[in-house]
XYZ file of N, CA and C in Angstrom:
330
model
N 0.699 -1.444 0.182
C 0.020 -0.137 0.315
C 1.059 1.056 -0.242
N 0.782 1.882 -1.083
C 1.749 3.398 -1.387
C 0.776 4.644 -0.379
N 1.662 5.826 -0.265
C 1.299 6.920 0.413
C 0.212 7.310 0.000
N -0.053 7.208 -0.912
C -1.810 7.909 -1.782
C -3.049 6.873 -1.138
N -2.090 5.521 -0.844
C -3.955 4.754 -0.177
C -3.793 4.830 0.905
N -2.396 5.499 1.742
C -2.764 5.455 3.502
C -3.390 6.887 3.321
N -2.964 7.561 2.641
C -4.152 9.056 2.956
C -5.603 8.970 2.803
N -5.686 7.647 1.901
C -7.025 7.584 1.772
C -8.403 6.983 2.824
N -6.698 6.128 3.580
C -7.194 5.490 4.852
C -7.326 6.345 6.210
N -6.621 7.240 6.173
C -6.243 8.025 7.403
C -7.343 8.904 7.855
N -7.287 9.292 8.829
C -8.224 9.622 9.774
C -7.953 11.044 10.032
N -8.245 12.246 9.610
C -7.840 13.565 10.046
C -6.336 13.791 9.713
N -5.793 13.000 8.703
C -4.135 12.835 8.353
C -3.693 12.421 8.914
N -3.808 11.381 10.173
C -3.178 10.889 11.354
C -3.803 9.100 10.922
N -2.576 8.611 11.183
C -2.792 6.889 11.184
C -2.162 6.914 12.777
N -2.509 5.845 13.322
C -2.395 5.514 14.397
C -1.850 3.691 14.467
N -0.924 3.361 15.514
C -0.723 1.928 15.236
C -1.870 1.105 14.863
N -2.910 1.508 15.489
C -4.254 0.506 15.749
C -5.078 0.695 14.399
N -4.644 1.419 13.442
C -5.390 2.117 12.141
C -4.461 0.900 11.273
N -3.103 1.485 11.398
C -2.563 0.616 10.491
C -2.560 -1.404 10.864
N -2.759 -1.362 11.708
C -2.963 -3.164 12.048
C -4.383 -3.396 11.857
N -5.284 -2.739 11.940
C -6.514 -2.766 10.726
C -6.171 -2.909 9.495
N -5.510 -2.277 8.809
C -5.502 -2.231 7.251
C -4.013 -3.845 7.197
N -3.609 -4.109 8.107
C -3.185 -5.293 7.711
C -1.370 -4.922 7.891
N -0.957 -3.884 8.084
C 0.679 -3.959 8.466
C 1.029 -4.272 10.072
N 1.668 -5.212 9.883
C 2.359 -5.308 10.943
C 3.565 -4.976 11.260
N 4.523 -4.289 12.744
C 5.391 -3.588 12.437
C 6.728 -4.089 11.982
N 6.781 -4.916 11.324
C 7.767 -4.616 10.209
C 7.284 -3.659 8.707
N 6.051 -4.019 8.390
C 5.631 -2.804 7.387
C 5.788 -1.679 7.921
N 5.384 -1.041 8.882
C 5.601 0.040 9.631
C 6.503 0.641 9.215
N 8.003 -0.056 9.880
C 9.304 0.538 9.783
C 9.705 0.962 8.548
N 8.871 -0.384 7.518
C 9.610 -0.018 6.173
C 8.775 1.218 5.798
N 7.493 1.329 5.804
C 7.094 2.447 5.281
C 7.379 3.565 5.637
N 7.727 3.696 7.175
C 8.646 4.892 7.868
C 10.202 5.054 6.654
N 10.660 4.170 6.891
C 12.488 4.222 6.294
C 11.976 4.748 4.560
N 10.753 4.314 4.235
C 10.933 5.146 2.774
C 10.232 5.694 2.093
N 9.716 6.742 3.611
C 9.283 7.805 3.341
C 7.730 7.736 3.068
N 7.019 6.716 3.653
C 5.673 6.462 2.490
C 5.014 7.305 4.265
N 5.118 7.263 5.707
C 5.157 7.710 6.598
C 5.895 8.359 7.323
N 5.319 9.508 7.700
C 6.200 10.581 8.497
C 6.131 10.492 9.923
N 7.085 10.051 10.748
C 6.105 9.650 12.359
C 6.136 10.920 13.048
N 5.256 10.899 13.996
C 4.772 11.969 14.804
C 5.204 11.846 16.004
N 5.076 10.721 16.445
C 5.394 10.430 17.861
C 5.610 8.735 17.978
N 5.935 8.207 19.021
C 5.741 6.331 19.297
C 4.069 6.488 18.993
N 3.513 5.550 18.225
C 2.364 5.124 17.615
C 1.309 5.779 16.905
N 2.223 7.180 16.231
C 1.203 7.898 15.496
C 2.426 8.296 14.270
N 1.105 8.290 13.140
C 2.412 8.394 11.767
C 1.256 9.232 10.654
N 1.854 10.219 10.040
C 1.088 11.167 8.735
C 1.747 10.797 7.552
N 1.241 11.427 6.697
C 2.004 10.904 5.590
C 2.639 12.405 4.725
N 3.346 11.904 3.887
C 3.895 13.515 3.359
C 3.196 14.302 3.251
N 2.258 13.766 2.276
C 1.159 15.029 1.699
C 0.415 15.998 2.671
N 0.088 14.959 3.859
C -0.855 16.115 5.000
C -0.357 17.004 5.127
N 1.216 16.825 5.433
C 2.313 17.737 5.878
C 2.415 19.526 4.937
N 1.580 19.187 3.762
C 1.274 20.712 2.652
C 0.045 21.479 3.050
N -0.578 20.874 4.253
C -2.144 21.158 3.898
C -2.584 22.572 4.861
N -1.323 22.847 5.658
C -1.509 24.166 6.296
C -0.764 24.987 5.503
N -0.962 26.492 6.420
C -0.160 27.240 5.531
C 1.596 27.089 5.778
N 2.272 26.566 6.977
C 3.631 25.928 6.757
C 3.408 24.711 7.176
N 4.627 23.853 6.468
C 5.198 22.735 7.525
C 5.039 22.257 8.667
N 5.582 23.457 9.546
C 5.705 23.314 10.862
C 4.219 23.374 11.135
N 3.722 24.543 10.935
C 2.029 24.502 11.359
C 1.381 22.875 11.268
N 1.870 22.376 9.898
C 0.870 20.997 9.514
C 1.472 19.881 10.526
N 2.800 20.055 10.696
C 3.111 18.832 11.548
C 2.994 19.244 13.568
N 2.537 20.130 13.879
C 1.612 20.898 14.874
C 0.326 19.955 14.716
N -0.354 20.236 13.725
C -1.474 19.861 13.275
C -2.222 18.570 13.935
N -0.758 17.877 13.098
C -0.797 16.220 12.873
C -0.735 15.661 14.185
N 0.324 16.475 15.164
C 0.683 16.116 16.475
C -0.792 16.246 17.175
N -1.272 17.279 17.748
C -2.832 17.504 18.187
C -3.320 16.373 18.133
N -3.914 16.202 16.901
C -4.769 15.150 16.251
C -4.633 13.969 16.895
N -3.418 13.722 16.471
C -3.092 12.442 16.819
C -3.155 12.067 18.419
N -2.770 13.152 19.376
C -3.061 12.644 20.590
C -4.182 13.002 20.733
N -4.820 13.716 20.302
C -6.286 13.950 20.727
C -7.065 12.546 20.359
N -6.511 11.845 19.141
C -7.203 10.418 19.208
C -6.482 9.147 20.040
N -5.514 9.790 20.310
C -4.924 8.603 22.110
C -5.641 8.745 22.917
N -6.028 10.127 23.051
C -6.337 9.898 24.578
C -7.991 10.869 24.807
N -8.819 9.936 23.761
C -9.925 9.900 23.346
C -11.130 10.525 24.679
N -11.336 11.846 24.415
C -11.972 12.127 25.385
C -11.979 12.625 26.787
N -10.305 12.229 27.001
C -9.901 12.833 28.577
C -9.043 14.049 28.256
N -8.878 14.717 26.922
C -8.051 15.917 26.221
C -8.907 17.006 25.600
N -8.560 17.984 25.449
C -9.509 18.615 24.904
C -8.026 19.622 24.628
N -7.683 20.270 22.936
C -6.746 21.412 22.630
C -7.140 22.463 23.045
N -5.310 23.200 23.542
C -6.157 24.507 23.772
C -4.438 25.484 23.800
N -4.840 26.773 23.603
C -4.134 27.493 23.659
C -3.329 27.798 22.400
N -2.022 27.271 21.570
C -1.505 27.525 20.090
C -2.392 26.198 19.544
N -2.237 25.291 19.844
C -3.108 23.958 19.286
C -3.939 24.187 18.756
N -5.177 24.533 19.875
C -6.334 24.997 19.502
C -6.271 25.921 18.234
N -5.459 27.182 18.402
C -5.891 27.694 17.370
C -5.306 27.539 16.255
N -4.177 26.448 15.823
C -4.127 25.819 14.646
C -5.419 25.238 13.980
N -5.792 24.431 14.976
C -7.205 23.494 14.752
C -8.182 24.657 13.871
N -8.173 25.580 14.589
C -9.015 26.458 14.096
C -8.798 27.323 12.803
N -7.795 27.011 12.765
C -6.838 27.822 11.089
C -6.655 29.024 11.608
N -6.187 29.578 13.080
C -6.423 31.027 13.126
C -4.927 31.140 12.461
N -4.661 32.479 12.147
C -3.538 32.963 11.773
C -2.497 33.197 13.014
N -1.328 32.918 13.258
C -0.089 32.814 13.917
C 1.014 33.752 13.640
N 1.995 34.409 14.357
C 2.214 35.014 13.880
C 3.993 34.963 14.817
N 5.045 34.078 14.272
C 6.304 33.893 15.554
C 5.951 33.560 16.264
N 4.947 31.756 16.059
C 4.946 31.428 17.557
C 5.338 30.067 17.736
N 6.378 29.391 18.777
C 6.692 28.121 18.902
C 5.674 27.175 18.651
N 6.073 26.602 18.169
C 5.307 25.309 17.907
C 6.029 23.827 18.521
N 7.037 23.776 19.335
C 7.074 22.612 19.392
C 6.884 21.743 20.928
N 5.953 22.342 21.204
C 4.940 21.501 21.826
C 3.718 22.109 21.938
N 2.636 20.509 22.128
C 1.333 20.020 21.510
C 0.671 20.228 23.262
N 0.038 21.487 23.234
C -1.078 21.979 24.162
C -2.335 21.364 24.347
N -2.783 20.700 25.580
C -3.449 20.018 25.466
C -4.333 20.248 27.211
N -5.388 20.445 27.420
C -6.289 20.277 29.019
C -7.070 19.189 29.144
N -6.953 18.828 30.131
C -7.648 17.590 30.810
C -9.328 17.954 30.622
N -10.401 17.367 30.510
C -11.262 17.770 30.377
C -12.640 17.031 31.144
N -12.081 15.927 32.218
C -12.740 15.968 33.001
C -12.145 14.771 34.354
N -12.281 14.037 34.949
C -11.824 13.443 36.065
C -10.580 12.586 36.003
N -9.564 12.771 36.919
C -8.675 12.143 36.551
C -8.957 11.017 36.699
């Protein structure tokens, strides 16, 4: 399965390990897709495709957007995006804003 097919199956531009497993990819396949550039690692257990990094105003914003979405999916219902991360998801303009950290807020009980 090439990058275009992975784009078709990604939800919000993000593929988690569980998504890739459902598509029939094991750890060896995932490592190969990552090494060949078909998948771009976001952090352990989360990837995006190269084409997803071109949809925001800048590659830095696209990468931050993908990381935020991946964390929201992994922590489903327990957190919400906040601060700069929420601004990026809402496509608000940014000006010289550091994007090295994803900002999340807990939404319920600990």
